[in-house]
Coordinates of N, CA and C and ligand atoms in Angstrom, one line a residue:
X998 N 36.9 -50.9 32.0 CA 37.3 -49.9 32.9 C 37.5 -50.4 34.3
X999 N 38.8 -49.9 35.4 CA 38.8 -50.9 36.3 C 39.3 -49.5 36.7
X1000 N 38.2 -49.5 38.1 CA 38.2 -48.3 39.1 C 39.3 -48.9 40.3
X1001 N 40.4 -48.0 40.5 CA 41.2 -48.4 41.5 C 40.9 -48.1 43.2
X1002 N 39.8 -47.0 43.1 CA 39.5 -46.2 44.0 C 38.8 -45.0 44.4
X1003 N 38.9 -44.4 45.4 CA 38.5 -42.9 45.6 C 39.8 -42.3 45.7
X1004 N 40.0 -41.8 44.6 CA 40.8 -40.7 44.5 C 40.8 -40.0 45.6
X1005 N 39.8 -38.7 45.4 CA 39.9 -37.6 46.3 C 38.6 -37.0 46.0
X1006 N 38.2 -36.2 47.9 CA 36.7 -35.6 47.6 C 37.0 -34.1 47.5
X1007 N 36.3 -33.1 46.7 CA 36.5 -32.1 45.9 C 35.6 -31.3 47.0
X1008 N 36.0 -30.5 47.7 CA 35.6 -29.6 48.8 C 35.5 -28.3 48.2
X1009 N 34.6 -27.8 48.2 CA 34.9 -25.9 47.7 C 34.7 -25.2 48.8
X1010 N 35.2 -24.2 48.6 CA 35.7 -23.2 49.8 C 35.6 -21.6 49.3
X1011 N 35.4 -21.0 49.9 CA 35.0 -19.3 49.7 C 36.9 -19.1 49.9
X1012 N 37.5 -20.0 51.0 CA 38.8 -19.5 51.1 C 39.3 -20.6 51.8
X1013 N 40.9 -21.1 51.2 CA 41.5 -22.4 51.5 C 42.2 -21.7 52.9
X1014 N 42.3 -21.0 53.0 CA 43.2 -20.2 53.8 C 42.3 -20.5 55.1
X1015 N 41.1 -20.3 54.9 CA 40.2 -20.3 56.4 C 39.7 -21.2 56.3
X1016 N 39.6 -22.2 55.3 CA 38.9 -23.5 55.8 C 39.8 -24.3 56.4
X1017 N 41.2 -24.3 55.6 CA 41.9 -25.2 56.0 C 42.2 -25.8 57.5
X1018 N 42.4 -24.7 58.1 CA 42.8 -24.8 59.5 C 41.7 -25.7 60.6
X1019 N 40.4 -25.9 59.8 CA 39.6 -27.1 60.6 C 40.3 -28.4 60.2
X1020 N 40.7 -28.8 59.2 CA 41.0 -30.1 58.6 C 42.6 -30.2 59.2
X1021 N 43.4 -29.3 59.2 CA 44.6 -29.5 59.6 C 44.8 -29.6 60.9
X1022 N 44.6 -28.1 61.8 CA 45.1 -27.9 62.8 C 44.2 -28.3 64.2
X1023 N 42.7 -28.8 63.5 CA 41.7 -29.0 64.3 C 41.9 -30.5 64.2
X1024 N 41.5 -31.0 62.6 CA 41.3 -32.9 62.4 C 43.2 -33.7 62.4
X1025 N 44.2 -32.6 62.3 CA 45.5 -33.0 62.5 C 45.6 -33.4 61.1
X1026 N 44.9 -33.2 60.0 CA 45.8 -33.7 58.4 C 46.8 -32.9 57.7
X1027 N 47.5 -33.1 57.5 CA 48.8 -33.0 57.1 C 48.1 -32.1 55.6
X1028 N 48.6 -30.7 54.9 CA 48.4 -30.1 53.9 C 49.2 -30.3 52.8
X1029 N 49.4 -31.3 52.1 CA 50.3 -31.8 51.1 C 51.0 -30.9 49.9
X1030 N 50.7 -30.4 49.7 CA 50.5 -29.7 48.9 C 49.7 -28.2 48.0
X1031 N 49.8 -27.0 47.4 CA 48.4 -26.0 47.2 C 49.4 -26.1 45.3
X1032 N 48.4 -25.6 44.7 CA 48.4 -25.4 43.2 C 47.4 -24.6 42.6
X1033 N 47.5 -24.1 41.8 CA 46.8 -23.0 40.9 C 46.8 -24.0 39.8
X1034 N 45.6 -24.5 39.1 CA 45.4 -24.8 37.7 C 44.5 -23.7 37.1
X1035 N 45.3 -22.8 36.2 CA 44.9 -21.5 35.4 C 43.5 -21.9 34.7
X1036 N 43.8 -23.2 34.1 CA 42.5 -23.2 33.0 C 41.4 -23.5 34.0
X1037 N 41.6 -24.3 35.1 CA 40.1 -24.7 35.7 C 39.8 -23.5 36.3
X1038 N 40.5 -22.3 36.5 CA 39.9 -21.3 37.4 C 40.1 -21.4 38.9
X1039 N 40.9 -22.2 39.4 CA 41.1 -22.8 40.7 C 42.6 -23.1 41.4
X1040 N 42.4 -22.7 42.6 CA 43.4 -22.9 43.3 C 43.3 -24.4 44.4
X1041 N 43.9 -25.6 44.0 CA 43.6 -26.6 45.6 C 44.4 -26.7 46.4
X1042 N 44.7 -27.5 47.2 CA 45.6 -27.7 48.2 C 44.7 -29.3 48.5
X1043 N 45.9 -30.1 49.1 CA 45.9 -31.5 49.1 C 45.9 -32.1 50.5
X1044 N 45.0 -32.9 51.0 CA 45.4 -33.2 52.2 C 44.8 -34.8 52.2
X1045 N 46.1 -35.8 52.5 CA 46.3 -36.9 52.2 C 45.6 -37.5 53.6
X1046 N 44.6 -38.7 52.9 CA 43.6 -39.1 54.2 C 44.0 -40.1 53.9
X1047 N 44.2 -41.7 54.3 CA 45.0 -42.7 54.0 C 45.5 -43.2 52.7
X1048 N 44.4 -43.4 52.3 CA 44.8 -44.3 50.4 C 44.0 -43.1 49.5
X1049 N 43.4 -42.0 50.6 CA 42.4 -41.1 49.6 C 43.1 -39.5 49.7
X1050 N 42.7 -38.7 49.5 CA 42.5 -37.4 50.0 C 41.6 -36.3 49.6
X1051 N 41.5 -35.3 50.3 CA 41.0 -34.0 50.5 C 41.6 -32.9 49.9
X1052 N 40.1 -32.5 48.7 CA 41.2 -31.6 47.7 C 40.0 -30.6 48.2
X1053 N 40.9 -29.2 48.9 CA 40.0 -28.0 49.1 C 40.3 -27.2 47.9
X1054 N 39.1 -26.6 47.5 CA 39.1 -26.0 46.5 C 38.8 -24.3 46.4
X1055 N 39.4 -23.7 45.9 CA 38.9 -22.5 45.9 C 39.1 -21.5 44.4
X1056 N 38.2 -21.1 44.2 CA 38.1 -20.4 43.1 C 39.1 -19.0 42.6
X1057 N 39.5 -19.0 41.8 CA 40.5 -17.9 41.3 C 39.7 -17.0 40.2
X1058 N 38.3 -17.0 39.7 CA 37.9 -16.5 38.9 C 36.2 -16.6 39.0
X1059 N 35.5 -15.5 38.9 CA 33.7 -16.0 39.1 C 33.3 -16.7 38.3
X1060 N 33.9 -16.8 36.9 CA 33.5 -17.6 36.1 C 34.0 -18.9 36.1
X1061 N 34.6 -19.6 36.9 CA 34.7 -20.7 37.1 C 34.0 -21.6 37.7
X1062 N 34.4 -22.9 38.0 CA 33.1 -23.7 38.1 C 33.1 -23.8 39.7
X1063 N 33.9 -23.7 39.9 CA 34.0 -23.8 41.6 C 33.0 -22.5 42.7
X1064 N 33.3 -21.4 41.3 CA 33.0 -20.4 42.2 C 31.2 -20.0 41.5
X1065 N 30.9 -21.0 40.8 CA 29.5 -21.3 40.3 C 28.9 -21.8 41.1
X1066 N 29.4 -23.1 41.7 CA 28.8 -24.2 42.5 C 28.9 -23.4 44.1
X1067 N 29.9 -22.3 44.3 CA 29.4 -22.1 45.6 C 28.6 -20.9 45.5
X1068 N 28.3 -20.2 44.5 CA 27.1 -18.8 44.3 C 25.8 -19.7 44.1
X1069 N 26.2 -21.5 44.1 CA 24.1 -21.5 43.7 C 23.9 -22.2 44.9
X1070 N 25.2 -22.8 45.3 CA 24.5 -24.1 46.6 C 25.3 -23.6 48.2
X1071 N 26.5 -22.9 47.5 CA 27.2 -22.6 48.9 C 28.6 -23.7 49.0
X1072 N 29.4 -23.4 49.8 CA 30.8 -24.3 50.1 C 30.1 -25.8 50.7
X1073 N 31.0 -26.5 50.1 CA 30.9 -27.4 51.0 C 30.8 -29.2 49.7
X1074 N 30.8 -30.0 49.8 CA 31.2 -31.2 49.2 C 31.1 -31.0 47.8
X1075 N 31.6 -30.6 46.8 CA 31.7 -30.9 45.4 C 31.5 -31.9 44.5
X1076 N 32.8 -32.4 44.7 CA 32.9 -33.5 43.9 C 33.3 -34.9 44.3
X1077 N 33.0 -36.1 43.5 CA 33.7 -37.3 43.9 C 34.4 -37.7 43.1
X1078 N 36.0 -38.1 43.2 CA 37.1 -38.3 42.1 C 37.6 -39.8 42.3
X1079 N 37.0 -40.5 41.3 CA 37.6 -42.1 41.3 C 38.6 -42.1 40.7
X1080 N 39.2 -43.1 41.3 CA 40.7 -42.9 40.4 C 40.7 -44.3 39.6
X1081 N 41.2 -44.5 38.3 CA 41.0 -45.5 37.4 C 42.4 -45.9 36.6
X1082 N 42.5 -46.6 36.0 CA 44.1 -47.2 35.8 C 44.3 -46.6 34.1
X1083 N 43.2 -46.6 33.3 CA 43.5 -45.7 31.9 C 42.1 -45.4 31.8
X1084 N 42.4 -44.0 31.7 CA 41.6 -42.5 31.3 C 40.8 -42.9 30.0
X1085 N 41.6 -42.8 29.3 CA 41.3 -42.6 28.1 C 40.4 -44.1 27.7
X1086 N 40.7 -44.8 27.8 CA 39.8 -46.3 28.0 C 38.2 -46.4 28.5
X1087 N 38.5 -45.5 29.6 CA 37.2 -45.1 30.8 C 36.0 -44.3 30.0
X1088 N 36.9 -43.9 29.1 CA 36.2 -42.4 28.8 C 35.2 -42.9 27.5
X1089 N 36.1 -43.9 26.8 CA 35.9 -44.3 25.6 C 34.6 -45.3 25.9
X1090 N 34.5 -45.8 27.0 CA 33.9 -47.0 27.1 C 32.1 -46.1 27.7
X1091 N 32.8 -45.4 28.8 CA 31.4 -44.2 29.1 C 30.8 -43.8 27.7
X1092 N 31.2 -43.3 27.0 CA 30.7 -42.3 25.9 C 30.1 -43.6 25.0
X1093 N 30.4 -44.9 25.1 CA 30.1 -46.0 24.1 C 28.5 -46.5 24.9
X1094 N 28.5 -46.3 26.6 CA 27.7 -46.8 27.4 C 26.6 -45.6 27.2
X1095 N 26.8 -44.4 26.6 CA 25.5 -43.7 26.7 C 25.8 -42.2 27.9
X1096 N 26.9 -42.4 28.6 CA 27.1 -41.4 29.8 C 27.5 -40.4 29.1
X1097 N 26.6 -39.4 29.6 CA 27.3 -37.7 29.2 C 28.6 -37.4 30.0
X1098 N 29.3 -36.8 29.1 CA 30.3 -36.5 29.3 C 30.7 -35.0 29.4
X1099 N 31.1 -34.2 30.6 CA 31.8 -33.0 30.5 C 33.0 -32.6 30.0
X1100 N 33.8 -33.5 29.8 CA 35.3 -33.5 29.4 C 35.1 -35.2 28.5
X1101 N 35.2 -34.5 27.1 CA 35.1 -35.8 26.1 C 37.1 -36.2 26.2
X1102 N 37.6 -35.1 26.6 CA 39.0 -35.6 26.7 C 39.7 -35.1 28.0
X1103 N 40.8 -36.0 28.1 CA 41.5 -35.4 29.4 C 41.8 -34.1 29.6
X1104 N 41.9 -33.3 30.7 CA 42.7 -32.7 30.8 C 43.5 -32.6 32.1
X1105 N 44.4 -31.7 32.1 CA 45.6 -31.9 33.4 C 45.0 -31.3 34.3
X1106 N 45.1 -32.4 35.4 CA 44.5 -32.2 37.4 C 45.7 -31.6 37.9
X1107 N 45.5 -31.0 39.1 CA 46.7 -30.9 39.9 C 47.8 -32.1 40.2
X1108 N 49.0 -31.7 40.6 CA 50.0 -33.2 41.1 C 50.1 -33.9 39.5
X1109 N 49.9 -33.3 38.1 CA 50.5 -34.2 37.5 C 49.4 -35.5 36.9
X1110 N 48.1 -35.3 37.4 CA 47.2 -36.3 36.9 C 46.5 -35.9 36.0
X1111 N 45.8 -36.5 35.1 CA 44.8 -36.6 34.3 C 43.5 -36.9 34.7
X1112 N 42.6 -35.8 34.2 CA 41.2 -35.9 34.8 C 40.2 -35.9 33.3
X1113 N 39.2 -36.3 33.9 CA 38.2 -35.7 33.4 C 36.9 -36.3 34.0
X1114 N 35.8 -35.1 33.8 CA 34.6 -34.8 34.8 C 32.9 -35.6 33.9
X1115 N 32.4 -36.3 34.9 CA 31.2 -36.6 33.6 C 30.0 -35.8 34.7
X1116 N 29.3 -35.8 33.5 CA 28.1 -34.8 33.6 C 27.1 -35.1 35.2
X1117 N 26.5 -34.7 36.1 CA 25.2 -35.1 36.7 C 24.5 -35.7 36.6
X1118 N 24.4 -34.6 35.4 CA 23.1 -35.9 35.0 C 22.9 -37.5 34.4
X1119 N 23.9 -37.8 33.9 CA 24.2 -39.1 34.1 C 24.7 -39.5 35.3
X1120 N 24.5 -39.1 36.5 CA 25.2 -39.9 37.4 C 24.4 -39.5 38.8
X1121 N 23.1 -39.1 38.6 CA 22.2 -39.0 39.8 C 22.7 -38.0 40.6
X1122 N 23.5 -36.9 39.7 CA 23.5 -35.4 40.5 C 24.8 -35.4 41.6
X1123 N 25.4 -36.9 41.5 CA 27.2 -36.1 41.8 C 28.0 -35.9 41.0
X1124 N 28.9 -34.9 41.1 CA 29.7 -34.7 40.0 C 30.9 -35.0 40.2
X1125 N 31.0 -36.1 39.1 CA 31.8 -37.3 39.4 C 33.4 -37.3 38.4
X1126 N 34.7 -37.0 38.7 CA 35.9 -36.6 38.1 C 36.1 -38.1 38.3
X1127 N 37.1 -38.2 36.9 CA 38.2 -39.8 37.0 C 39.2 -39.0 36.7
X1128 N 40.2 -39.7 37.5 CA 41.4 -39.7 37.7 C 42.2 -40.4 37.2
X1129 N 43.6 -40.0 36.5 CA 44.6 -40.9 36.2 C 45.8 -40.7 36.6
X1130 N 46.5 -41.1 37.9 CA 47.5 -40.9 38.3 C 49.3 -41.4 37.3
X1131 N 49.7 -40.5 37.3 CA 51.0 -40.8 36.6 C 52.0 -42.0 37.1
Ligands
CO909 CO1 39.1 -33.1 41.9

């Protein structure tokens, strides 16, 4: 498995609409992009920080996971998304190494990538997404 990087840190938000404007119009980042992915329950929006970025996240459904993690802890840092060169390799090799896995298979991230999420509890309570950029 060969980690290329920090993807992007997974921010949750009560509302992209009103957080954003600290990160944009206050920190000056550029908002790259917003998307709705139906199945994750989620709406993000993209804000490119040099080689990384800032994915605000906001929930489209209570039963989603975004809108879980801000009903038990509140908004604020989510997730950590490394980005890795093959997915499915990564995944194969985790699940071989003993790491729980949330997503035994990929599925589609915003922009076109391939994700998948491993558990907390393997990972000392961050919840840690890989990335596979197209
Ligand atoms: Co993410």
């Amino acid at each position: 498995m060969k980690i290329l990087g920090i993807d992007h840190l997974g921010i949750a938000t009560e509302s992209i609409d009103r957080a954003a404007p600290f990160w944009s119009a206050i920190l000056g980042l550029p908002v790259a992009g917003r998307e709705t992915i139906a199945e994750q329950k989620v709406t993000t929006a993209f804000l490119p920080v040099g080689e990384s970025e800032l994915e605000l996240l906001e929930a489209t459904d209570p039963d989603g996971a975004v809108a879980k993690f801000i009903a038990k802890r509140g908004a604020g840092l989510q997730h950590l998304a490394l980005r890795v060169d093959d997915l499915d390799a990564a995944l194969a090799e985790l699940k071989a190494k003993g790491v729980r896995l949330i997503d035994e298979q990929p599925r589609r991230g915003a922009g076109g990538t391939r994700i998948a999420f491993l558990h907390p509890q393997s990972t000392n309570g961050v919840l840690l997404e890989l990335t596979e950029r197209p």
